[in-house]
XYZ file of C-alpha atoms in Angstrom:
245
model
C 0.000 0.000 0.000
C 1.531 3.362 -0.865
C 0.892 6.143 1.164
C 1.872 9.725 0.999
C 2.108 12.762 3.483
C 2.914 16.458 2.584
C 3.371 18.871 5.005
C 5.513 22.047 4.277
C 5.588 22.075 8.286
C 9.129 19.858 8.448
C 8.343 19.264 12.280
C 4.834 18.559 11.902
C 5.808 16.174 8.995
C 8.648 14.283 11.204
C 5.638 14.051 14.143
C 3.365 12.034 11.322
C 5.554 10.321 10.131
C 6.229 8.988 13.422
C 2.608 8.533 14.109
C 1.702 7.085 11.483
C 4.568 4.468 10.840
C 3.461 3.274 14.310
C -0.441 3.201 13.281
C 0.385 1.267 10.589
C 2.891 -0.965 11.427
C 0.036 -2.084 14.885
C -2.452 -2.664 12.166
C 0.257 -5.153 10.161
C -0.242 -3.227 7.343
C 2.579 -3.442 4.480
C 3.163 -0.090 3.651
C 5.415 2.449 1.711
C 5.416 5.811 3.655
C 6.565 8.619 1.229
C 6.809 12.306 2.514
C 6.642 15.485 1.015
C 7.349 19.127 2.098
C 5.808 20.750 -0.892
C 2.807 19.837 -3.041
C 4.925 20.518 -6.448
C 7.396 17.781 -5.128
C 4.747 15.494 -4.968
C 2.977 16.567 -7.491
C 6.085 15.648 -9.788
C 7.395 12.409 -8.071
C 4.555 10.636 -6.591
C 3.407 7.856 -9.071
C 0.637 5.922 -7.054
C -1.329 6.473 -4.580
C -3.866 4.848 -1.820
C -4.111 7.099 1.472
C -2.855 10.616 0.689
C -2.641 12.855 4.084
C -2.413 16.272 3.228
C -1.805 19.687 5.777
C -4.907 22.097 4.018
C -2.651 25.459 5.319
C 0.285 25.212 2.448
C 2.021 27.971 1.231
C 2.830 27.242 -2.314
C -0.319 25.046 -3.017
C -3.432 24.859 -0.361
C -4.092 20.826 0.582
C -7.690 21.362 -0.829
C -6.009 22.392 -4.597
C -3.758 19.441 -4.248
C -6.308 17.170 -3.211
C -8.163 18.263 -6.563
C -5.351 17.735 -8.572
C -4.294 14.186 -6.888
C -7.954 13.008 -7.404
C -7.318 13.591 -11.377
C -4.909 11.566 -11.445
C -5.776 8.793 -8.406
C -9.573 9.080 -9.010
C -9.782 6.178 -6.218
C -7.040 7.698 -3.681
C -8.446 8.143 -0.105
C -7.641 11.779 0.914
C -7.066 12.622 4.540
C -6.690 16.065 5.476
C -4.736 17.265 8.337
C -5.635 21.161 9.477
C -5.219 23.730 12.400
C -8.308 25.590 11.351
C -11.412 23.721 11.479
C -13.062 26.109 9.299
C -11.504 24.768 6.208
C -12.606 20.740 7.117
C -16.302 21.388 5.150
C -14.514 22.918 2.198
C -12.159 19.895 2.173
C -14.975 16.870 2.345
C -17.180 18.926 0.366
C -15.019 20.065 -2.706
C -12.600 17.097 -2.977
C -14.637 14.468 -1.493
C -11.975 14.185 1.069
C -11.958 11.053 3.214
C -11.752 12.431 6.667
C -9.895 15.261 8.548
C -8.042 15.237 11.664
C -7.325 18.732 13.361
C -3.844 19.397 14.632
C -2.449 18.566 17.261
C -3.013 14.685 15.743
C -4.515 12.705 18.620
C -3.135 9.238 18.115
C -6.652 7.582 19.373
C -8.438 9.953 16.925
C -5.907 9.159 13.881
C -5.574 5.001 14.416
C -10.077 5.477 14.767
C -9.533 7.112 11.290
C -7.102 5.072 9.484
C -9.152 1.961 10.324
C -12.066 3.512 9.045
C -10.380 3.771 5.637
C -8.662 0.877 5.439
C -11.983 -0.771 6.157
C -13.562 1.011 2.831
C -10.585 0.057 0.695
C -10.161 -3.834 1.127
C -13.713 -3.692 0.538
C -13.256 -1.738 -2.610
C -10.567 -4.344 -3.286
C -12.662 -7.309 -3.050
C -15.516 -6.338 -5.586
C -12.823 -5.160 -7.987
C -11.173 -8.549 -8.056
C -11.128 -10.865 -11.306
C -11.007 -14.026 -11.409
C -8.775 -15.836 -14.111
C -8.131 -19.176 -15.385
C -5.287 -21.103 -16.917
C -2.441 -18.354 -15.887
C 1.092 -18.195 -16.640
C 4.073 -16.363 -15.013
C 6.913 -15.023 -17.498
C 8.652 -17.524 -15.342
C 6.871 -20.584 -16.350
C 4.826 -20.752 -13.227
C 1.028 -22.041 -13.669
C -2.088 -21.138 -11.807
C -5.036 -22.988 -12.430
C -7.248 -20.221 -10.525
C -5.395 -16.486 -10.129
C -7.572 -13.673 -8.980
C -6.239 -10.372 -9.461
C -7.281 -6.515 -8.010
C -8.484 -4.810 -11.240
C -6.729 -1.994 -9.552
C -3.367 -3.205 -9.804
C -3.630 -3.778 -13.753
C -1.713 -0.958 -15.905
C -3.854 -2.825 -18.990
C -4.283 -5.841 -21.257
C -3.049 -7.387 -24.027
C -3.895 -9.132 -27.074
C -0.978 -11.822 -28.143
C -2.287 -12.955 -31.458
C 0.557 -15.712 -32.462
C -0.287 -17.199 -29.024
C -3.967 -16.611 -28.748
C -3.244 -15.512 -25.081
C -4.322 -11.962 -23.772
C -1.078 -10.765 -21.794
C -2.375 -9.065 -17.627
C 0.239 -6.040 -17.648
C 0.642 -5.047 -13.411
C 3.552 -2.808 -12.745
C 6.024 -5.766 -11.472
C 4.174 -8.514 -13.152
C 3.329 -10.260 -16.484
C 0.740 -12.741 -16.797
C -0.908 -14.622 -19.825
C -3.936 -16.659 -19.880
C -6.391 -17.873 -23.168
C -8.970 -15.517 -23.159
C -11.473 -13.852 -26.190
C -10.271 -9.948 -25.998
C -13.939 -9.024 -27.609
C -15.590 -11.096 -24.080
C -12.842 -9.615 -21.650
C -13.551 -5.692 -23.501
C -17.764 -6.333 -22.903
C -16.792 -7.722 -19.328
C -14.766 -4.495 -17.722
C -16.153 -1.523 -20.462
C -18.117 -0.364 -17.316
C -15.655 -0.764 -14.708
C -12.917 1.798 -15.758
C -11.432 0.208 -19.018
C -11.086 1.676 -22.392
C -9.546 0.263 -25.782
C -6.571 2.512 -26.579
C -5.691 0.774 -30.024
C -6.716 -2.679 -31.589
C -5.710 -5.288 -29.389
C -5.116 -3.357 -25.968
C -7.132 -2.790 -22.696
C -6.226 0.544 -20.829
C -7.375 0.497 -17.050
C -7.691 4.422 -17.174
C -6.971 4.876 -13.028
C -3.496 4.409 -14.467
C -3.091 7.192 -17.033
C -1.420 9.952 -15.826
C -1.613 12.542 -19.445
C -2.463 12.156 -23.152
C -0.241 13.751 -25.448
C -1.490 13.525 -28.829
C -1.192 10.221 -29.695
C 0.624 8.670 -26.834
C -0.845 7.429 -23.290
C 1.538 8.253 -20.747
C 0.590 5.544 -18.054
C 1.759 6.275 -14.111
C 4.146 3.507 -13.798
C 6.016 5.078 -16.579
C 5.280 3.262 -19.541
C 3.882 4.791 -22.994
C 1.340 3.005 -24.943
C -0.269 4.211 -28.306
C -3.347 5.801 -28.842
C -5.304 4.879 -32.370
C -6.286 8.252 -34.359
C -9.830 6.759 -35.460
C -10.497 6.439 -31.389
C -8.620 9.267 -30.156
C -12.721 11.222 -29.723
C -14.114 8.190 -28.037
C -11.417 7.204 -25.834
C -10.895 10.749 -24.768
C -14.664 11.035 -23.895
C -14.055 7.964 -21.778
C -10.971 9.210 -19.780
C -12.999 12.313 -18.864
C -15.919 10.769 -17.970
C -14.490 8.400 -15.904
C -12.337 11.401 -13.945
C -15.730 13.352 -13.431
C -17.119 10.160 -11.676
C -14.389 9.893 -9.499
C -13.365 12.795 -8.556
């Protein structure tokens, strides 16, 4: 689980960090803590995201702008908001949809009441958005008869004609199984997938831009984008960002 904290408050950022390393680590939960002092350093280096704590009172970008702009790109990232001045906690769960907010100075009672709350609402997120497939391969040779997989974690699929396999693409992992891309398309069309180009299934939670004709993806990688769909697929991404944001 990767989760982020930005704070341009370096003390108040060491204090979370603390806090919440211990919150998570009681609740066994396998975590990557990143930490940010500035929203445009985030902004630039963060690539995924599931619990986002943000301070509200920045400097160079407010928590509730952020927030907006991380939702864009994470439509499904759990937003926490950390604040001094309860006056902005409304703004924050009413303009970003914010998860919760916890109002300085962090109570750890208060906080590990919050975090269980959310981890709560994502495994069960999790567990409707998992597929079940059959007949799977590792790159490595390794065979699963059964292999269900988070939707989430798919970057997208793909078609392997010589093989008549469609290829699972995750960010650290390559699977194969026989499949009929037309079925698999019908099956996930309404559960945040798009067809990029002929042959490939983009989970759009993972695009970070569109540049003419290329998909820039969040893990990094750049996949094509078919001219006769570019109207189509665009009307997709944003319609799927609207819903989720």
């Amino acid at each position: 689980m990767e989760i982020a904290i930005c704070d341009d408050d370096n003390a108040d950022l060491k204090i979370m960090e603390k806090l919440f390393r211990e919150i998570f680590f009681n609740f066994e939960v396998d975590c990557n803590l990143q930490l940010f002092n500035s929203a445009a350093q985030m902004l630039k280096k963060v690539k995924r995201i599931d619990i986002a704590i943000l301070d509200i009172a920045m400097e160079e970008l407010n928590g509730i702008d952020l927030g907006r702009k991380l939702k864009i790109r994470f439509p499904e990232a759990h937003i926490i908001y950390t604040t001094s001045y309860r006056q902005y906690c409304m703004q924050a769960i009413n303009e970003v949809h914010a998860f919760s907010f916890l109002c300085k100075p962090l109570k750890k009672a208060v906080v590990k009441k919050q975090i269980a709350g959310v981890l709560k609402e994502i495994h069960q997120l999790e567990d409707i958005r998992e597929k079940t497939f059959y007949k799977v391969s590792d790159m490595e040779g390794k065979e699963f008869a059964v292999l269900r997989i988070n939707l989430n974690d798919i970057i997208y699929f793909e078609y392997i004609k010589l093989k008549r396999k469609i290829a699972i693409i995750l960010e650290n992992k390559v699977y194969e199984y026989p499949g009929v891309m037309k079925k698999l398309i019908e099956e996930l069309e309404d559960d945040g997938f798009a067809v990029n180009c002929r042959g490939i299934l983009i989970n759009l939670r993972h695009i970070k831009k569109i540049r003419g004709y290329d998909i820039y993806m969040d893990n990094g990688m750049v996949l094509a984008l078919s001219q006769k769909r570019v109207m189509k697929f665009k009307e997709k991404v944003n319609s799927y960002i609207h819903e989720h944001i």
